[in-house]
Amino acid sequence: FTEDMLENVVKETTATVTHSRDRIYFYLDENASTQARTARVEVKYKSANEERTDYIELVQAGLIPFTYNGTTYYMEAYEEYTMHYDPLDPHGTTGWYDPEGIPWAAEGTPQNNKAFSDGVLNNPFGGDVIWSPIDVIHGSDGQTICKYIMGIQTYSDYNVDQILINKIFPEKSVTAIGSACSKNKKTSSLSNQQLHWFLPSIEQLGTMMTSANVDKSNFEEYFYWSVNTARNPNRTVSGLRVRGRENPFRARATKLNSNGSLVLSEVTNTVWGYPSSTSDDAVTSDYTSGDYNSISYPNGGRTLRTQKLRVRAIRVADGVSTN
């Protein structure tokens, strides 16, 4: 969808159907408001023997606010990819429809075998790992991480390959980041630099689940993806832990426990508390042993990126009306 949809693309306000199995498609612009709104569509039926008028109501739910670190964000009220109301579509040809959920990365794409952060411990005797170019594993700002993974924000020596960016929107598969970011309107040149909508970080996701004023049943039943990737053990050389490792096959998700707490997707976040290994294989492969077993899916939220989980996109407050 582009910023000029209503002005230059979808300009008609009436449509005529001459065959009984024809479809009419409605474009409803984003409801950037906390209030629901309704469009009332007048439908006139005419035949040789009858003429009558009915009405269809199209309802758009309002956005749901929550506060993280003193900043207000808004989450979508429902997950569109789980809903399908077209009786003429057998669903098999509809790539976005998948009630099971959406993978973080599509099977067979570079995004499913790539580390986005490189961790180095400059001082082996203290301090934490420094992640370059940004901390995709623990970073708390989902918008910043999405901009990096989408190739909108670039960093010297760490630019995401354009082939990888294209694979975030594979032809016949929807991904978690792609689904969330596709809610943004593009410019007429089909670029998108704003990213008002994005996939939340694990911390934003957890706050949303625990504090938003909504029914929590889905959050208790299903795991939801965050934009954060998962971590592997530190690399140990001569007894010193000198390098942090990202698991190139896993990302972080969470859900609510029955007591209202969040399912874990990471171990302790101090450098000396992280597991370590002297094996190259352990720190560069899909490592699930030791302390990481208890937090790896389905025990925890440290999940293979190709696993189908639920997605709930959030957006910044810029442009949202609360009236």
GROMACS .gro file of C-alpha atoms in nm:
model
  323
    1PHE     CA    1   0.000   0.000   0.000
    2THR     CA    2   0.125   0.348  -0.085
    3GLU     CA    3   0.066   0.687   0.071
    4ASP     CA    4  -0.141   0.799  -0.230
    5MET     CA    5  -0.379   0.500  -0.238
    6LEU     CA    6  -0.697   0.703  -0.181
    7GLU     CA    7  -0.592   0.992  -0.404
    8ASN     CA    8  -0.449   0.814  -0.706
    9VAL     CA    9  -0.515   0.440  -0.685
   10VAL     CA   10  -0.848   0.355  -0.523
   11LYS     CA   11  -1.071   0.643  -0.629
   12GLU     CA   12  -1.403   0.473  -0.703
   13THR     CA   13  -1.680   0.482  -0.441
   14THR     CA   14  -1.928   0.268  -0.638
   15ALA     CA   15  -1.907  -0.064  -0.825
   16THR     CA   16  -2.145  -0.264  -1.042
   17VAL     CA   17  -2.155  -0.644  -1.041
   18THR     CA   18  -2.315  -0.816  -1.341
   19HIS     CA   19  -2.233  -1.181  -1.261
   20SER     CA   20  -2.343  -1.374  -0.952
   21ARG     CA   21  -1.992  -1.494  -0.859
   22ASP     CA   22  -1.807  -1.166  -0.909
   23ARG     CA   23  -1.617  -1.006  -0.621
   24ILE     CA   24  -1.597  -0.649  -0.499
   25TYR     CA   25  -1.283  -0.550  -0.307
   26PHE     CA   26  -1.281  -0.269  -0.052
   27TYR     CA   27  -0.974  -0.068   0.042
   28LEU     CA   28  -0.998   0.069   0.396
   29ASP     CA   29  -0.722   0.310   0.490
   30GLU     CA   30  -0.533   0.253   0.815
   31ASN     CA   31  -0.735   0.334   1.126
   32ALA     CA   32  -0.458   0.508   1.321
   33SER     CA   33  -0.681   0.565   1.620
   34THR     CA   34  -0.765   0.403   1.951
   35GLN     CA   35  -1.132   0.424   1.853
   36ALA     CA   36  -1.310   0.173   1.629
   37ARG     CA   37  -1.480   0.303   1.317
   38THR     CA   38  -1.749   0.168   1.086
   39ALA     CA   39  -1.815   0.205   0.714
   40ARG     CA   40  -2.174   0.143   0.602
   41VAL     CA   41  -2.195   0.008   0.247
   42GLU     CA   42  -2.521   0.031   0.057
   43VAL     CA   43  -2.589  -0.272  -0.165
   44LYS     CA   44  -2.866  -0.254  -0.426
   45TYR     CA   45  -2.996  -0.572  -0.586
   46LYS     CA   46  -3.178  -0.554  -0.920
   47SER     CA   47  -3.338  -0.823  -1.132
   48ALA     CA   48  -3.621  -0.843  -1.381
   49ASN     CA   49  -3.866  -0.911  -1.100
   50GLU     CA   50  -3.712  -0.753  -0.790
   51GLU     CA   51  -3.524  -0.454  -0.659
   52ARG     CA   52  -3.411  -0.421  -0.298
   53THR     CA   53  -3.146  -0.250  -0.084
   54ASP     CA   54  -2.935  -0.402   0.194
   55TYR     CA   55  -2.647  -0.267   0.402
   56ILE     CA   56  -2.311  -0.414   0.502
   57GLU     CA   57  -2.111  -0.276   0.793
   58LEU     CA   58  -1.730  -0.290   0.776
   59VAL     CA   59  -1.575  -0.238   1.120
   60GLN     CA   60  -1.212  -0.146   1.187
   61ALA     CA   61  -1.097  -0.201   1.545
   62GLY     CA   62  -0.901   0.067   1.725
   63LEU     CA   63  -0.537   0.036   1.827
   64ILE     CA   64  -0.454  -0.087   2.178
   65PRO     CA   65  -0.206   0.126   2.379
   66PHE     CA   66   0.062   0.008   2.617
   67THR     CA   67   0.362   0.179   2.776
   68TYR     CA   68   0.720   0.054   2.761
   69ASN     CA   69   1.003   0.245   2.932
   70GLY     CA   70   0.786   0.556   2.955
   71THR     CA   71   0.696   0.554   2.583
   72THR     CA   72   0.349   0.476   2.449
   73TYR     CA   73   0.319   0.219   2.171
   74TYR     CA   74   0.011   0.071   2.005
   75MET     CA   75  -0.054  -0.288   1.906
   76GLU     CA   76  -0.292  -0.420   1.643
   77ALA     CA   77  -0.620  -0.552   1.782
   78TYR     CA   78  -0.616  -0.881   1.592
   79GLU     CA   79  -0.400  -1.097   1.368
   80GLU     CA   80  -0.523  -1.071   1.011
   81TYR     CA   81  -0.328  -1.368   0.877
   82THR     CA   82  -0.546  -1.603   1.090
   83MET     CA   83  -0.871  -1.474   0.934
   84HIS     CA   84  -1.025  -1.572   0.603
   85TYR     CA   85  -1.378  -1.481   0.497
   86ASP     CA   86  -1.379  -1.543   0.121
   87PRO     CA   87  -1.610  -1.839   0.043
   88LEU     CA   88  -1.488  -1.848  -0.318
   89ASP     CA   89  -1.122  -1.898  -0.222
   90PRO     CA   90  -1.013  -2.252  -0.118
   91HIS     CA   91  -0.735  -2.088   0.086
   92GLY     CA   92  -0.460  -2.282  -0.088
   93THR     CA   93  -0.387  -1.991  -0.322
   94THR     CA   94  -0.379  -1.731  -0.045
   95GLY     CA   95  -0.017  -1.699   0.066
   96TRP     CA   96  -0.078  -1.473   0.366
   97TYR     CA   97  -0.348  -1.691   0.525
   98ASP     CA   98  -0.203  -1.926   0.785
   99PRO     CA   99  -0.389  -1.979   1.115
  100GLU     CA  100  -0.095  -2.181   1.253
  101GLY     CA  101   0.126  -1.874   1.255
  102ILE     CA  102   0.419  -1.730   1.063
  103PRO     CA  103   0.791  -1.827   1.063
  104TRP     CA  104   1.054  -1.573   1.164
  105ALA     CA  105   1.244  -1.671   0.849
  106ALA     CA  106   1.126  -1.859   0.543
  107GLU     CA  107   1.263  -2.208   0.487
  108GLY     CA  108   1.567  -2.211   0.259
  109THR     CA  109   1.634  -1.836   0.269
  110PRO     CA  110   1.958  -1.666   0.382
  111GLN     CA  111   1.770  -1.510   0.673
  112ASN     CA  112   1.742  -1.857   0.825
  113ASN     CA  113   2.119  -1.907   0.843
  114LYS     CA  114   2.267  -1.570   0.927
  115ALA     CA  115   2.408  -1.404   1.236
  116PHE     CA  116   2.317  -1.035   1.241
  117SER     CA  117   2.534  -0.942   1.541
  118ASP     CA  118   2.899  -1.006   1.619
  119GLY     CA  119   2.994  -1.005   1.987
  120VAL     CA  120   3.341  -0.924   2.115
  121LEU     CA  121   3.460  -0.902   2.475
  122ASN     CA  122   3.739  -0.647   2.456
  123ASN     CA  123   3.832  -0.690   2.821
  124PRO     CA  124   3.830  -1.061   2.908
  125PHE     CA  125   3.857  -0.984   3.280
  126GLY     CA  126   3.536  -0.784   3.312
  127GLY     CA  127   3.254  -0.604   3.140
  128ASP     CA  128   2.999  -0.739   2.897
  129VAL     CA  129   3.016  -0.836   2.531
  130ILE     CA  130   3.003  -0.550   2.281
  131TRP     CA  131   2.775  -0.639   1.992
  132SER     CA  132   2.829  -0.493   1.645
  133PRO     CA  133   2.673  -0.318   1.466
  134ILE     CA  134   2.383  -0.328   1.715
  135ASP     CA  135   2.267  -0.581   1.972
  136VAL     CA  136   2.007  -0.781   1.779
  137ILE     CA  137   1.993  -1.045   2.054
  138HIS     CA  138   1.908  -0.825   2.354
  139GLY     CA  139   1.822  -0.488   2.196
  140SER     CA  140   1.506  -0.336   2.342
  141ASP     CA  141   1.401  -0.118   2.046
  142GLY     CA  142   1.224  -0.334   1.790
  143GLN     CA  143   1.198  -0.047   1.543
  144THR     CA  144   1.578   0.001   1.532
  145ILE     CA  145   1.641  -0.371   1.482
  146CYS     CA  146   1.375  -0.397   1.209
  147LYS     CA  147   1.534  -0.103   1.025
  148TYR     CA  148   1.869  -0.283   1.033
  149ILE     CA  149   1.734  -0.622   0.922
  150MET     CA  150   1.520  -0.456   0.652
  151GLY     CA  151   1.825  -0.273   0.518
  152ILE     CA  152   1.678   0.072   0.589
  153GLN     CA  153   1.948   0.161   0.844
  154THR     CA  154   2.292   0.062   0.723
  155TYR     CA  155   2.620   0.026   0.911
  156SER     CA  156   2.976   0.010   0.781
  157ASP     CA  157   3.079  -0.354   0.715
  158TYR     CA  158   2.742  -0.480   0.845
  159ASN     CA  159   2.494  -0.390   0.573
  160VAL     CA  160   2.230  -0.655   0.520
  161ASP     CA  161   2.266  -0.802   0.171
  162GLN     CA  162   1.995  -0.694  -0.073
  163ILE     CA  163   1.928  -1.058  -0.162
  164LEU     CA  164   1.853  -1.121   0.202
  165ILE     CA  165   1.617  -0.823   0.219
  166ASN     CA  166   1.424  -0.953  -0.079
  167LYS     CA  167   1.391  -1.292   0.088
  168ILE     CA  168   1.218  -1.130   0.386
  169PHE     CA  169   0.922  -1.102   0.148
  170PRO     CA  170   0.946  -1.439  -0.033
  171GLU     CA  171   0.694  -1.494  -0.310
  172LYS     CA  172   0.486  -1.766  -0.146
  173SER     CA  173   0.570  -1.731   0.222
  174VAL     CA  174   0.507  -1.462   0.482
  175THR     CA  175   0.764  -1.396   0.755
  176ALA     CA  176   0.720  -1.238   1.097
  177ILE     CA  177   0.927  -0.927   1.022
  178GLY     CA  178   0.778  -0.899   0.673
  179SER     CA  179   0.423  -0.926   0.805
  180ALA     CA  180   0.473  -0.657   1.068
  181CYS     CA  181   0.664  -0.415   0.846
  182SER     CA  182   0.430  -0.457   0.549
  183LYS     CA  183   0.167  -0.262   0.744
  184ASN     CA  184   0.364   0.054   0.670
  185LYS     CA  185   0.258   0.264   0.374
  186LYS     CA  186   0.523   0.308   0.110
  187THR     CA  187   0.602   0.622  -0.084
  188SER     CA  188   0.505   0.648  -0.450
  189SER     CA  189   0.854   0.517  -0.535
  190LEU     CA  190   0.778   0.208  -0.320
  191SER     CA  191   1.041   0.293  -0.060
  192ASN     CA  192   0.970   0.293   0.312
  193GLN     CA  193   1.195   0.479   0.553
  194GLN     CA  194   0.956   0.549   0.839
  195LEU     CA  195   0.862   0.205   0.972
  196HIS     CA  196   0.587   0.322   1.204
  197TRP     CA  197   0.482  -0.045   1.223
  198PHE     CA  198   0.736  -0.308   1.325
  199LEU     CA  199   0.789  -0.638   1.506
  200PRO     CA  200   0.843  -0.570   1.879
  201SER     CA  201   1.157  -0.655   2.071
  202ILE     CA  202   1.132  -0.931   2.331
  203GLU     CA  203   1.106  -0.668   2.606
  204GLN     CA  204   0.840  -0.466   2.423
  205LEU     CA  205   0.652  -0.789   2.350
  206GLY     CA  206   0.661  -0.898   2.713
  207THR     CA  207   0.539  -0.561   2.836
  208MET     CA  208   0.260  -0.565   2.579
  209MET     CA  209   0.147  -0.910   2.688
  210THR     CA  210   0.147  -0.834   3.060
  211SER     CA  211   0.018  -0.475   3.065
  212ALA     CA  212  -0.209  -0.412   2.765
  213ASN     CA  213  -0.578  -0.402   2.854
  214VAL     CA  214  -0.687  -0.695   2.638
  215ASP     CA  215  -0.802  -1.055   2.668
  216LYS     CA  216  -0.486  -1.253   2.749
  217SER     CA  217  -0.609  -1.597   2.633
  218ASN     CA  218  -0.413  -1.596   2.304
  219PHE     CA  219  -0.098  -1.478   2.481
  220GLU     CA  220  -0.132  -1.767   2.726
  221GLU     CA  221  -0.196  -2.029   2.457
  222TYR     CA  222   0.047  -1.929   2.181
  223PHE     CA  223   0.411  -1.825   2.150
  224TYR     CA  224   0.464  -1.489   1.976
  225TRP     CA  225   0.769  -1.383   1.779
  226SER     CA  226   0.993  -1.093   1.873
  227VAL     CA  227   1.245  -0.934   1.636
  228ASN     CA  228   1.539  -1.046   1.853
  229THR     CA  229   1.763  -1.334   1.753
  230ALA     CA  230   1.895  -1.596   1.997
  231ARG     CA  231   2.236  -1.638   2.157
  232ASN     CA  232   2.487  -1.923   2.172
  233PRO     CA  233   2.759  -1.978   2.436
  234ASN     CA  234   3.063  -1.752   2.459
  235ARG     CA  235   3.375  -1.880   2.290
  236THR     CA  236   3.642  -1.972   2.542
  237VAL     CA  237   4.009  -1.941   2.448
  238SER     CA  238   4.281  -2.035   2.701
  239GLY     CA  239   4.026  -2.022   2.979
  240LEU     CA  240   3.903  -1.671   2.890
  241ARG     CA  241   3.562  -1.597   2.736
  242VAL     CA  242   3.647  -1.366   2.451
  243ARG     CA  243   3.361  -1.374   2.206
  244GLY     CA  244   2.981  -1.378   2.216
  245ARG     CA  245   2.798  -1.579   1.954
  246GLU     CA  246   2.459  -1.544   1.790
  247ASN     CA  247   2.272  -1.860   1.699
  248PRO     CA  248   2.215  -1.823   1.322
  249PHE     CA  249   1.914  -2.056   1.325
  250ARG     CA  250   1.708  -1.933   1.620
  251ALA     CA  251   1.518  -1.622   1.728
  252ARG     CA  252   1.337  -1.525   2.048
  253ALA     CA  253   0.969  -1.563   2.128
  254THR     CA  254   0.760  -1.572   2.444
  255LYS     CA  255   0.416  -1.638   2.587
  256LEU     CA  256   0.244  -1.598   2.923
  257ASN     CA  257   0.267  -1.868   3.188
  258SER     CA  258  -0.048  -1.953   3.382
  259ASN     CA  259   0.075  -1.735   3.670
  260GLY     CA  260   0.114  -1.433   3.443
  261SER     CA  261   0.493  -1.450   3.415
  262LEU     CA  262   0.674  -1.468   3.081
  263VAL     CA  263   0.829  -1.781   2.932
  264LEU     CA  264   1.207  -1.733   2.911
  265SER     CA  265   1.400  -1.714   2.584
  266GLU     CA  266   1.746  -1.633   2.722
  267VAL     CA  267   1.969  -1.718   3.018
  268THR     CA  268   2.126  -1.464   3.253
  269ASN     CA  269   2.249  -1.151   3.075
  270THR     CA  270   2.583  -1.098   3.247
  271VAL     CA  271   2.891  -1.199   3.055
  272TRP     CA  272   3.025  -1.433   3.324
  273GLY     CA  273   2.680  -1.590   3.368
  274TYR     CA  274   2.652  -1.703   3.007
  275PRO     CA  275   2.749  -2.062   2.927
  276SER     CA  276   3.084  -2.099   2.749
  277SER     CA  277   3.241  -2.356   2.523
  278THR     CA  278   3.581  -2.436   2.377
  279SER     CA  279   3.417  -2.598   2.073
  280ASP     CA  280   3.373  -2.395   1.754
  281ASP     CA  281   3.079  -2.617   1.664
  282ALA     CA  282   2.899  -2.535   1.989
  283VAL     CA  283   2.917  -2.161   1.938
  284THR     CA  284   2.838  -2.141   1.566
  285SER     CA  285   2.579  -2.416   1.516
  286ASP     CA  286   2.224  -2.466   1.640
  287TYR     CA  287   2.337  -2.516   1.999
  288THR     CA  288   2.065  -2.644   2.236
  289SER     CA  289   2.264  -2.824   2.505
  290GLY     CA  290   2.320  -2.748   2.872
  291ASP     CA  291   2.155  -2.437   3.009
  292TYR     CA  292   2.007  -2.361   2.669
  293ASN     CA  293   1.793  -2.677   2.664
  294SER     CA  294   1.544  -2.542   2.921
  295ILE     CA  295   1.479  -2.223   2.723
  296SER     CA  296   1.470  -2.380   2.375
  297TYR     CA  297   1.130  -2.432   2.212
  298PRO     CA  298   0.893  -2.580   2.318
  299ASN     CA  299   1.037  -2.558   2.671
  300GLY     CA  300   1.109  -2.189   2.619
  301GLY     CA  301   1.104  -1.920   2.355
  302ARG     CA  302   1.448  -1.976   2.196
  303THR     CA  303   1.300  -2.107   1.873
  304LEU     CA  304   1.407  -2.221   1.527
  305ARG     CA  305   1.340  -1.932   1.291
  306THR     CA  306   1.136  -2.152   1.055
  307GLN     CA  307   0.888  -2.249   1.330
  308LYS     CA  308   0.539  -2.105   1.278
  309LEU     CA  309   0.443  -1.884   1.572
  310ARG     CA  310   0.196  -1.600   1.623
  311VAL     CA  311   0.279  -1.238   1.534
  312ARG     CA  312   0.136  -0.917   1.680
  313ALA     CA  313   0.274  -0.599   1.522
  314ILE     CA  314   0.310  -0.271   1.712
  315ARG     CA  315   0.354   0.090   1.602
  316VAL     CA  316   0.487   0.420   1.737
  317ALA     CA  317   0.255   0.694   1.862
  318ASP     CA  318   0.339   0.935   1.578
  319GLY     CA  319   0.021   0.989   1.377
  320VAL     CA  320  -0.211   0.802   1.616
  321SER     CA  321  -0.529   0.974   1.735
  322THR     CA  322  -0.672   0.899   2.078
  323ASN     CA  323  -1.002   1.080   2.013
   0.00000   0.00000   0.00000
